[in-house]
CSV table of C-alpha atoms in Angstrom, one decimal:
chain,number,residue,atom,x,y,z
A,23,MET,CA,-9.2,-243.4,-135.1
A,24,THR,CA,-13.0,-244.4,-134.6
A,25,ALA,CA,-13.5,-243.9,-131.4
A,26,GLU,CA,-16.5,-244.4,-129.1
A,27,THR,CA,-17.5,-240.8,-128.0
A,28,ARG,CA,-19.5,-240.0,-124.4
A,29,THR,CA,-21.3,-237.2,-123.2
A,30,HIS,CA,-19.4,-236.1,-120.1
A,31,GLU,CA,-21.6,-234.8,-117.3
A,32,PRO,CA,-19.7,-234.0,-114.5
A,33,LEU,CA,-20.0,-236.3,-111.3
A,34,VAL,CA,-22.2,-235.9,-108.3
A,35,GLU,CA,-19.7,-236.7,-105.1
A,36,GLY,CA,-20.2,-240.6,-104.9
A,37,GLN,CA,-21.0,-241.0,-107.9
A,38,VAL,CA,-19.9,-243.6,-110.6
A,39,GLU,CA,-21.0,-243.5,-114.5
A,40,THR,CA,-22.5,-246.5,-115.7
A,41,SER,CA,-21.1,-248.6,-118.0
A,42,LEU,CA,-18.4,-248.2,-121.0
A,43,ARG,CA,-16.9,-251.1,-123.0
A,44,THR,CA,-14.7,-251.3,-125.7
A,45,SER,CA,-12.8,-254.3,-126.5
A,46,ASN,CA,-9.9,-253.9,-124.0
A,47,PHE,CA,-11.4,-251.7,-121.4
A,48,ASP,CA,-13.8,-252.1,-118.4
A,49,ILE,CA,-14.2,-248.3,-117.6
A,50,ARG,CA,-17.1,-247.4,-115.4
A,51,THR,CA,-19.1,-249.5,-112.9
A,52,SER,CA,-22.8,-249.1,-111.7
A,53,PRO,CA,-24.1,-245.8,-109.9
A,54,SER,CA,-24.6,-247.8,-107.0
A,55,ALA,CA,-21.0,-249.6,-106.7
A,56,HIS,CA,-18.8,-248.3,-103.8
A,57,PHE,CA,-15.4,-248.9,-103.2
A,58,GLU,CA,-13.4,-248.7,-100.0
A,59,PRO,CA,-9.9,-247.4,-99.6
A,60,ARG,CA,-7.5,-249.1,-98.1
A,61,HIS,CA,-7.5,-246.6,-94.3
A,62,SER,CA,-10.1,-244.0,-93.5
A,63,GLN,CA,-7.4,-241.1,-94.0
A,64,PHE,CA,-8.5,-241.5,-97.7
A,65,ARG,CA,-12.4,-242.5,-97.1
A,66,SER,CA,-13.8,-239.2,-98.1
A,67,SER,CA,-11.3,-240.0,-101.4
A,68,ARG,CA,-12.9,-239.1,-104.8
A,69,LEU,CA,-10.2,-241.2,-106.3
A,70,THR,CA,-11.2,-244.4,-105.0
A,71,GLN,CA,-15.2,-244.2,-106.8
A,72,LEU,CA,-13.3,-243.9,-110.4
A,73,ALA,CA,-13.2,-247.1,-112.4
A,74,PHE,CA,-10.1,-246.9,-114.7
A,75,GLY,CA,-9.5,-249.2,-117.4
A,76,ASN,CA,-8.7,-253.0,-117.2
A,77,GLY,CA,-11.4,-253.1,-114.2
A,78,LYS,CA,-8.6,-251.4,-111.9
A,79,ARG,CA,-9.8,-249.4,-108.6
A,80,VAL,CA,-7.5,-247.3,-106.5
A,81,ASP,CA,-7.3,-248.4,-103.1
A,82,PHE,CA,-4.3,-246.8,-102.0
A,83,PRO,CA,-4.6,-243.1,-103.6
A,84,VAL,CA,-0.9,-242.9,-103.1
A,85,VAL,CA,0.5,-242.4,-106.7
A,86,PHE,CA,4.0,-242.3,-108.1
A,87,ALA,CA,4.6,-239.1,-110.8
A,88,PRO,CA,5.3,-238.8,-114.2
A,89,MET,CA,8.7,-237.5,-114.4
A,90,ALA,CA,11.0,-236.9,-117.9
A,91,GLY,CA,13.7,-239.7,-118.0
A,92,LEU,CA,12.3,-241.1,-114.9
A,93,SER,CA,9.6,-242.9,-114.8
A,94,HIS,CA,10.3,-245.9,-117.3
A,95,VAL,CA,9.7,-249.3,-116.5
A,96,ALA,CA,12.9,-250.2,-114.5
A,97,PHE,CA,11.9,-247.4,-111.9
A,98,ARG,CA,8.5,-248.2,-112.0
A,99,GLN,CA,9.4,-252.0,-111.1
A,100,VAL,CA,11.6,-250.8,-107.9
A,101,VAL,CA,8.7,-248.5,-107.2
A,102,ARG,CA,6.3,-251.3,-107.2
A,103,SER,CA,8.4,-253.8,-104.9
A,104,TYR,CA,8.0,-251.0,-102.1
A,105,LEU,CA,3.7,-251.1,-102.6
A,106,PRO,CA,2.5,-252.7,-99.3
A,107,ALA,CA,0.7,-256.1,-100.3
A,108,GLY,CA,-2.6,-256.6,-102.1
A,109,VAL,CA,-3.0,-252.7,-102.6
A,110,SER,CA,-3.8,-250.6,-105.8
A,111,THR,CA,-3.0,-247.2,-107.2
A,112,LEU,CA,-1.8,-245.6,-110.1
A,113,LEU,CA,1.8,-245.5,-111.9
A,114,PHE,CA,2.5,-242.7,-114.2
A,115,THR,CA,4.8,-243.3,-117.3
A,116,GLU,CA,7.5,-240.7,-118.1
A,117,MET,CA,6.4,-237.7,-120.2
A,118,LEU,CA,5.1,-238.8,-123.8
A,119,SER,CA,5.7,-236.2,-126.8
A,120,THR,CA,2.6,-236.6,-128.9
A,121,ARG,CA,5.2,-235.9,-131.9
A,122,LEU,CA,6.5,-239.2,-131.6
A,123,LEU,CA,4.7,-241.2,-130.5
A,124,PRO,CA,2.2,-241.8,-133.7
A,125,GLY,CA,5.6,-243.3,-135.3
A,126,GLU,CA,6.6,-245.4,-132.7
A,127,ASP,CA,6.1,-248.8,-132.1
A,128,VAL,CA,4.7,-248.1,-128.7
A,129,GLY,CA,5.5,-250.8,-125.9
A,130,GLU,CA,8.7,-251.6,-127.6
A,131,THR,CA,10.4,-248.1,-127.0
A,132,PRO,CA,12.3,-247.2,-124.4
A,133,GLN,CA,9.8,-244.7,-122.9
A,134,THR,CA,6.7,-246.7,-123.5
A,135,GLN,CA,8.2,-250.5,-122.4
A,136,VAL,CA,6.1,-252.3,-120.1
A,137,ALA,CA,6.8,-255.1,-117.7
A,138,PRO,CA,4.2,-257.7,-117.5
A,139,GLY,CA,0.8,-257.2,-114.8
A,140,GLU,CA,1.5,-253.6,-115.8
A,141,GLU,CA,-2.4,-252.7,-116.0
A,142,ASP,CA,-2.6,-249.5,-113.8
A,143,LEU,CA,-0.5,-247.4,-115.9
A,144,ILE,CA,-1.2,-243.6,-116.7
A,145,PRO,CA,0.4,-242.7,-119.9
A,146,GLN,CA,1.4,-238.7,-119.6
A,147,LEU,CA,0.9,-237.0,-123.0
A,148,LEU,CA,2.6,-233.9,-124.0
A,149,GLY,CA,1.2,-231.8,-126.6
A,150,ASN,CA,-1.8,-229.9,-128.0
A,151,ASP,CA,-2.7,-231.0,-131.6
A,152,GLN,CA,-5.9,-232.8,-132.1
A,153,ARG,CA,-4.7,-234.8,-134.8
A,154,LEU,CA,-1.7,-236.2,-133.5
A,155,ILE,CA,-3.2,-236.5,-129.8
A,156,GLU,CA,-5.7,-238.8,-131.5
A,157,GLU,CA,-3.1,-240.9,-133.1
A,158,SER,CA,-1.0,-241.4,-130.0
A,159,LEU,CA,-4.0,-242.7,-127.9
A,160,GLU,CA,-4.5,-245.1,-130.8
A,161,LYS,CA,-1.2,-246.3,-130.4
A,162,LEU,CA,-1.0,-246.1,-126.6
A,163,ASN,CA,-3.9,-249.3,-126.9
A,164,ALA,CA,-0.8,-251.0,-127.3
A,165,ILE,CA,-0.1,-251.4,-123.7
A,166,ARG,CA,-3.9,-251.3,-122.1
A,167,PRO,CA,-3.6,-247.9,-119.7
A,168,ALA,CA,-5.8,-247.6,-117.2
A,169,GLY,CA,-6.4,-243.9,-118.3
A,170,ILE,CA,-4.3,-241.2,-120.0
A,171,ASP,CA,-3.2,-237.4,-118.4
A,172,ILE,CA,-2.4,-234.3,-120.2
A,173,ASN,CA,0.4,-232.7,-119.2
A,174,MET,CA,-0.3,-228.8,-118.1
A,175,GLY,CA,2.6,-228.6,-115.8
A,176,CYS,CA,6.2,-228.9,-117.2
A,177,PRO,CA,8.1,-225.4,-116.9
A,178,VAL,CA,11.0,-225.9,-118.7
A,179,SER,CA,11.5,-223.5,-121.7
A,180,LYS,CA,11.9,-225.8,-124.5
A,181,VAL,CA,8.2,-227.3,-123.7
A,182,LEU,CA,6.8,-223.6,-123.5
A,183,LYS,CA,8.0,-222.4,-126.8
A,184,HIS,CA,5.8,-225.1,-128.6
A,185,ASN,CA,2.6,-223.8,-126.2
A,186,TRP,CA,2.6,-227.3,-124.4
A,187,GLY,CA,3.3,-227.9,-120.5
A,188,VAL,CA,2.0,-225.2,-118.4
A,189,ALA,CA,1.8,-222.8,-121.3
A,190,LEU,CA,-1.7,-224.0,-122.2
A,191,MET,CA,-2.8,-222.7,-118.5
A,192,GLY,CA,-2.1,-218.7,-120.2
A,193,ASP,CA,-4.8,-219.8,-122.8
A,194,ILE,CA,-8.0,-221.0,-121.1
A,195,GLY,CA,-10.2,-221.4,-124.1
A,196,TYR,CA,-7.3,-222.9,-126.0
A,197,ALA,CA,-6.8,-225.9,-123.2
A,198,GLU,CA,-10.4,-226.6,-123.3
A,199,LYS,CA,-10.4,-227.1,-126.6
A,200,VAL,CA,-7.4,-229.6,-126.3
A,201,VAL,CA,-9.1,-231.7,-123.2
A,202,ARG,CA,-12.7,-231.8,-125.2
A,203,GLU,CA,-11.0,-232.9,-128.3
A,204,THR,CA,-8.8,-235.3,-125.8
A,205,ARG,CA,-12.0,-236.3,-124.0
A,206,ARG,CA,-14.0,-237.2,-127.5
A,207,SER,CA,-11.0,-239.6,-128.7
A,208,THR,CA,-11.1,-242.1,-125.5
A,209,VAL,CA,-13.3,-243.5,-122.9
A,210,LEU,CA,-10.6,-243.9,-120.4
A,211,PRO,CA,-10.8,-241.8,-117.2
A,212,LEU,CA,-8.7,-238.3,-118.3
A,213,SER,CA,-6.7,-236.4,-116.1
A,214,VAL,CA,-4.6,-232.9,-116.2
A,215,LYS,CA,-1.7,-232.7,-113.8
A,216,MET,CA,-1.5,-228.6,-113.7
A,217,ARG,CA,0.1,-225.8,-111.8
A,218,THR,CA,-1.0,-223.1,-110.3
A,219,GLY,CA,-0.6,-221.0,-113.9
A,220,LEU,CA,1.9,-218.7,-114.9
A,221,THR,CA,1.0,-216.2,-112.5
A,222,ASP,CA,-0.1,-216.3,-109.0
A,223,ASP,CA,-4.0,-216.2,-109.4
A,224,PRO,CA,-5.8,-218.5,-107.5
A,225,GLU,CA,-9.2,-217.1,-108.9
A,226,TYR,CA,-8.5,-217.9,-112.1
A,227,LEU,CA,-6.7,-221.6,-111.0
A,228,VAL,CA,-9.9,-221.9,-109.6
A,229,ASP,CA,-11.8,-220.9,-113.1
A,230,PHE,CA,-9.4,-222.9,-114.6
A,231,ALA,CA,-10.2,-226.0,-112.7
A,232,LEU,CA,-13.6,-225.9,-113.0
A,233,MET,CA,-13.4,-225.8,-116.9
A,234,LEU,CA,-11.3,-229.0,-116.9
A,235,GLN,CA,-14.1,-230.3,-115.0
A,236,GLU,CA,-16.7,-229.4,-117.5
A,237,ALA,CA,-14.7,-230.1,-120.4
A,238,GLY,CA,-14.6,-233.4,-119.4
A,239,ALA,CA,-11.4,-233.8,-117.1
A,240,ASP,CA,-12.3,-237.2,-114.8
A,241,TRP,CA,-9.5,-235.9,-112.3
A,242,ILE,CA,-6.5,-233.2,-111.8
A,243,THR,CA,-3.7,-233.1,-110.2
A,244,LEU,CA,-2.1,-229.8,-108.6
A,245,HIS,CA,1.3,-228.7,-108.1
A,246,PRO,CA,0.5,-225.3,-106.6
A,247,ARG,CA,3.7,-223.2,-108.1
A,248,ILE,CA,3.6,-221.0,-111.0
A,249,GLN,CA,5.6,-221.8,-114.0
A,250,ALA,CA,8.5,-219.5,-113.1
A,251,HIS,CA,9.1,-220.9,-109.6
A,252,HIS,CA,9.7,-224.4,-111.2
A,253,ARG,CA,10.9,-226.2,-107.4
A,254,LYS,CA,11.9,-223.0,-106.1
A,255,GLY,CA,10.2,-221.9,-102.5
A,256,SER,CA,7.2,-224.0,-101.3
A,257,ALA,CA,4.4,-225.1,-102.4
A,258,ASN,CA,1.0,-223.7,-101.7
A,259,TRP,CA,-1.1,-226.6,-100.1
A,260,THR,CA,-4.0,-224.3,-99.7
A,261,TYR,CA,-4.5,-223.8,-103.4
A,262,ILE,CA,-4.7,-227.4,-103.6
A,263,ALA,CA,-8.0,-227.5,-100.4
A,264,ARG,CA,-9.3,-224.1,-102.1
A,265,VAL,CA,-10.0,-226.4,-105.5
A,266,ARG,CA,-10.5,-229.4,-104.0
A,267,GLU,CA,-13.3,-227.7,-102.5
A,268,SER,CA,-14.4,-225.7,-105.9
A,269,VAL,CA,-14.7,-229.1,-108.4
A,270,ARG,CA,-16.7,-232.3,-108.0
A,271,ILE,CA,-13.8,-234.6,-109.6
A,272,PRO,CA,-11.0,-235.9,-107.7
A,273,VAL,CA,-8.1,-233.8,-107.3
A,274,VAL,CA,-4.9,-235.1,-105.9
A,275,GLY,CA,-1.8,-232.9,-104.7
A,276,ASN,CA,1.5,-232.6,-105.5
A,277,GLY,CA,4.8,-230.6,-104.4
A,278,ASP,CA,7.0,-230.8,-101.3
A,279,VAL,CA,6.6,-234.3,-100.6
A,280,GLN,CA,10.1,-235.5,-99.3
A,281,GLU,CA,8.9,-237.8,-96.3
A,282,SER,CA,6.0,-240.3,-95.7
A,283,ASP,CA,4.5,-237.9,-93.0
A,284,ASP,CA,4.4,-235.1,-95.7
A,285,VAL,CA,1.6,-237.4,-97.9
A,286,LEU,CA,0.0,-237.9,-94.5
A,287,ARG,CA,0.0,-234.2,-93.5
A,288,MET,CA,-1.4,-233.0,-97.2
A,289,GLN,CA,-4.1,-235.0,-96.9
A,290,ALA,CA,-4.9,-233.8,-93.5
A,291,ALA,CA,-4.2,-230.3,-94.7
A,292,THR,CA,-6.1,-230.2,-98.2
A,293,GLY,CA,-8.5,-232.6,-97.7
A,294,CYS,CA,-7.2,-234.2,-101.3
A,295,ASP,CA,-8.2,-237.5,-102.8
A,296,GLY,CA,-5.0,-238.7,-103.0
A,297,VAL,CA,-0.8,-237.7,-103.2
A,298,MET,CA,1.6,-238.2,-105.8
A,299,ILE,CA,5.1,-238.5,-105.0
A,300,ALA,CA,7.7,-237.6,-107.5
A,301,ARG,CA,11.5,-236.8,-106.7
A,302,ALA,CA,11.6,-238.0,-103.6
A,303,SER,CA,11.0,-241.2,-104.5
A,304,THR,CA,14.4,-241.3,-106.5
A,305,ALA,CA,16.0,-241.3,-102.9
A,306,ARG,CA,13.6,-243.5,-100.9
A,307,PRO,CA,11.3,-245.3,-103.6
A,308,TRP,CA,10.2,-247.2,-100.0
A,309,ILE,CA,7.8,-244.2,-99.2
A,310,PHE,CA,5.0,-246.1,-100.2
A,311,TRP,CA,6.2,-248.4,-98.0
A,312,GLN,CA,6.2,-246.4,-94.9
A,313,VAL,CA,2.9,-245.0,-95.7
A,314,GLY,CA,1.4,-248.1,-95.7
A,315,GLU,CA,3.1,-249.0,-92.6
A,316,SER,CA,1.5,-245.9,-91.2
A,317,LEU,CA,-1.7,-246.4,-92.1
A,318,GLY,CA,-1.4,-250.1,-91.0
A,319,LEU,CA,-1.0,-251.7,-93.9
A,320,PRO,CA,0.8,-254.8,-94.2
A,321,PRO,CA,4.3,-254.7,-95.7
A,322,PRO,CA,5.7,-255.3,-99.7
A,323,ALA,CA,5.0,-259.0,-100.7
A,324,GLY,CA,8.8,-260.6,-99.7
A,325,ARG,CA,9.1,-258.4,-97.1
A,326,GLU,CA,6.8,-260.1,-94.6
A,327,GLY,CA,7.7,-259.4,-90.6
A,328,GLU,CA,10.0,-256.7,-91.7
A,329,ARG,CA,9.3,-252.7,-90.9
A,330,ALA,CA,10.0,-250.0,-93.0
A,331,PRO,CA,13.7,-248.5,-92.9
A,332,ARG,CA,12.8,-245.1,-90.9
A,333,ASN,CA,16.2,-244.1,-89.2
A,334,PRO,CA,19.1,-242.1,-91.2
A,335,THR,CA,21.3,-245.2,-91.3
A,336,GLU,CA,18.3,-247.9,-92.3
A,337,GLU,CA,17.6,-245.5,-94.8
A,338,GLY,CA,21.1,-245.9,-96.0
A,339,LEU,CA,21.0,-249.2,-96.1
A,340,GLU,CA,17.8,-249.7,-98.0
A,341,TYR,CA,19.2,-247.0,-100.4
A,342,SER,CA,21.9,-249.4,-101.8
A,343,ARG,CA,19.5,-252.4,-101.6
A,344,ALA,CA,17.5,-250.2,-104.0
A,345,LEU,CA,19.8,-248.6,-106.4
A,346,ASN,CA,21.2,-252.3,-106.7
A,347,HIS,CA,17.4,-253.0,-107.6
A,348,PHE,CA,17.6,-250.5,-110.5
A,349,CYS,CA,20.5,-251.7,-112.1
A,350,ASP,CA,19.1,-255.1,-112.1
A,351,GLU,CA,15.8,-253.6,-113.8
A,352,LEU,CA,18.3,-251.6,-116.2
A,353,GLU,CA,20.3,-254.3,-117.0
A,354,GLN,CA,17.1,-256.5,-117.6
A,355,ARG,CA,15.0,-254.7,-119.5
A,356,PHE,CA,17.2,-251.8,-121.5
A,357,LEU,CA,20.0,-252.2,-124.2
A,358,PRO,CA,23.7,-251.2,-123.1
A,359,GLU,CA,24.2,-247.9,-124.4
A,360,GLN,CA,20.7,-246.9,-122.4
A,361,GLN,CA,21.6,-248.2,-118.9
A,362,LEU,CA,24.3,-246.0,-117.6
A,363,PRO,CA,22.1,-242.6,-118.9
A,364,ARG,CA,19.2,-243.6,-116.8
A,365,LEU,CA,21.8,-244.4,-114.2
A,366,ARG,CA,23.0,-241.2,-114.0
A,367,LEU,CA,19.6,-239.5,-114.2
A,368,PHE,CA,18.5,-241.4,-111.4
A,369,LEU,CA,21.6,-240.1,-109.1
A,370,ALA,CA,21.6,-236.9,-110.0
A,371,TRP,CA,18.5,-236.6,-108.0
A,372,GLY,CA,18.3,-239.4,-105.3
A,373,HIS,CA,21.8,-238.2,-104.6
A,374,LYS,CA,20.3,-235.5,-102.7
A,375,TRP,CA,19.4,-236.8,-99.8
A,376,LEU,CA,22.0,-239.4,-99.5
A,377,PHE,CA,25.3,-237.8,-97.1
A,378,PHE,CA,28.1,-238.0,-99.7
A,379,GLY,CA,26.1,-238.9,-102.4
A,380,HIS,CA,27.5,-236.0,-104.7
A,381,TYR,CA,30.6,-237.8,-104.5
A,382,LEU,CA,28.9,-241.0,-105.7
A,383,SER,CA,27.2,-239.3,-108.3
A,384,THR,CA,30.1,-237.6,-110.0
A,385,ARG,CA,31.9,-240.9,-109.6
A,386,VAL,CA,29.2,-243.0,-111.7
A,387,ASN,CA,28.9,-239.8,-114.2
A,388,ARG,CA,32.9,-240.9,-115.4
A,389,CYS,CA,32.0,-244.3,-116.0
A,390,THR,CA,31.8,-245.8,-119.2
A,391,ASP,CA,28.8,-248.9,-118.4
A,392,LEU,CA,27.0,-250.2,-116.0
A,393,PRO,CA,29.0,-253.0,-115.2
A,394,ALA,CA,32.1,-250.0,-113.9
A,395,ALA,CA,29.1,-247.8,-112.7
A,396,ARG,CA,28.1,-250.8,-110.3
A,397,LYS,CA,31.2,-251.7,-108.5
A,398,VAL,CA,32.0,-247.7,-107.9
A,399,ILE,CA,28.2,-248.3,-106.0
A,400,ASP,CA,29.1,-251.2,-104.3
A,401,THR,CA,32.4,-249.4,-102.9
A,402,PHE,CA,31.1,-246.7,-102.2
A,403,PHE,CA,28.0,-248.8,-100.0
A,404,ALA,CA,31.0,-250.8,-98.5
A,405,GLU,CA,31.1,-248.5,-95.9
A,406,SER,CA,27.6,-247.5,-93.9
A,407,LYS,CA,25.7,-244.5,-95.2
A,408,THR,CA,22.7,-242.5,-94.7
A,409,LEU,CA,19.7,-240.7,-95.5
A,410,GLN,CA,18.5,-237.5,-94.9
A,411,PRO,CA,14.6,-236.5,-94.1
A,412,ARG,CA,15.0,-233.3,-96.6
A,413,THR,CA,16.8,-231.7,-99.1
A,414,SER,CA,16.7,-228.8,-101.3
A,415,LEU,CA,15.5,-229.5,-105.0
A,416,GLN,CA,16.5,-226.0,-106.2
């Protein structure tokens, strides 16, 4: 791969780097440019000052997380239907293996399909081999990404044994090499999604974040739990604040965001530059609408004059609508044999917030195809159901 290489100097707060272009991307603006977020709560957000590929800028820094098997095109389309009208944010792909991407027809595989107009995508790369990362980046040009993310947060054992995911946080020198080499291979904004690390050491966490900044990362997403905790206990939001105070690049917070108020609380408590929403979006993808409404933003396109669902009954009704929309997208975008596994995984997480949701998930798991599952869903929601505000994800 022949890639443009740029010297990456750490950004001073409020500064935006000068223009660099490739044939597909216009990713930096002039240092004098200033971009206003859509609400004063995010006015100090450094993320809104980054210029992404395809001319994208973020004015609503509430972003959709990379989730294996979930953040595919069908679910992203459901999420988009709940974004406040006119806002600009970022949506991640699911985790993409750099061992597989070089041999794939990117844009045609289930994991890399995109819908028309998806110019705000951040593909997340899983891997550590520079040759494979470079080849993967070249392949990803086919879907015109807005940026690139390196996974340093996945805690599962099958990932750790390859020294991928959060395992990279165990060797700061090796992780630095991965980031520097990836930085040399792309002019797109580069981010790293990370955890606290393998152990609970806030000083090491800050040192690691500073290393990422100096190695060329343009921004960071932090889920403040250690590897062994997976989703147990509580995310330590104070670590988000500590890292944000220590670096100059944007820091996005992630972890324990289940309700729209959590988004606003996290930002207020930590000063983070954005909030990432993950598995709660499988239950209430309208959380983006709720946050926008709380910030005084308009409802989603097509929902003009409506208020975001808030109480348990309203959310139960909206869940049935969202689930049917999700099934519509599966039918449109995936082969029959690819549809039901994705619905099952979607319900495996989303049902946790739904009263009697386990019954629905169990019945769908017994189905042999999507049409049969849709009949089960219709029968289940023939009577009013409710959604609870919080659940356990352990």
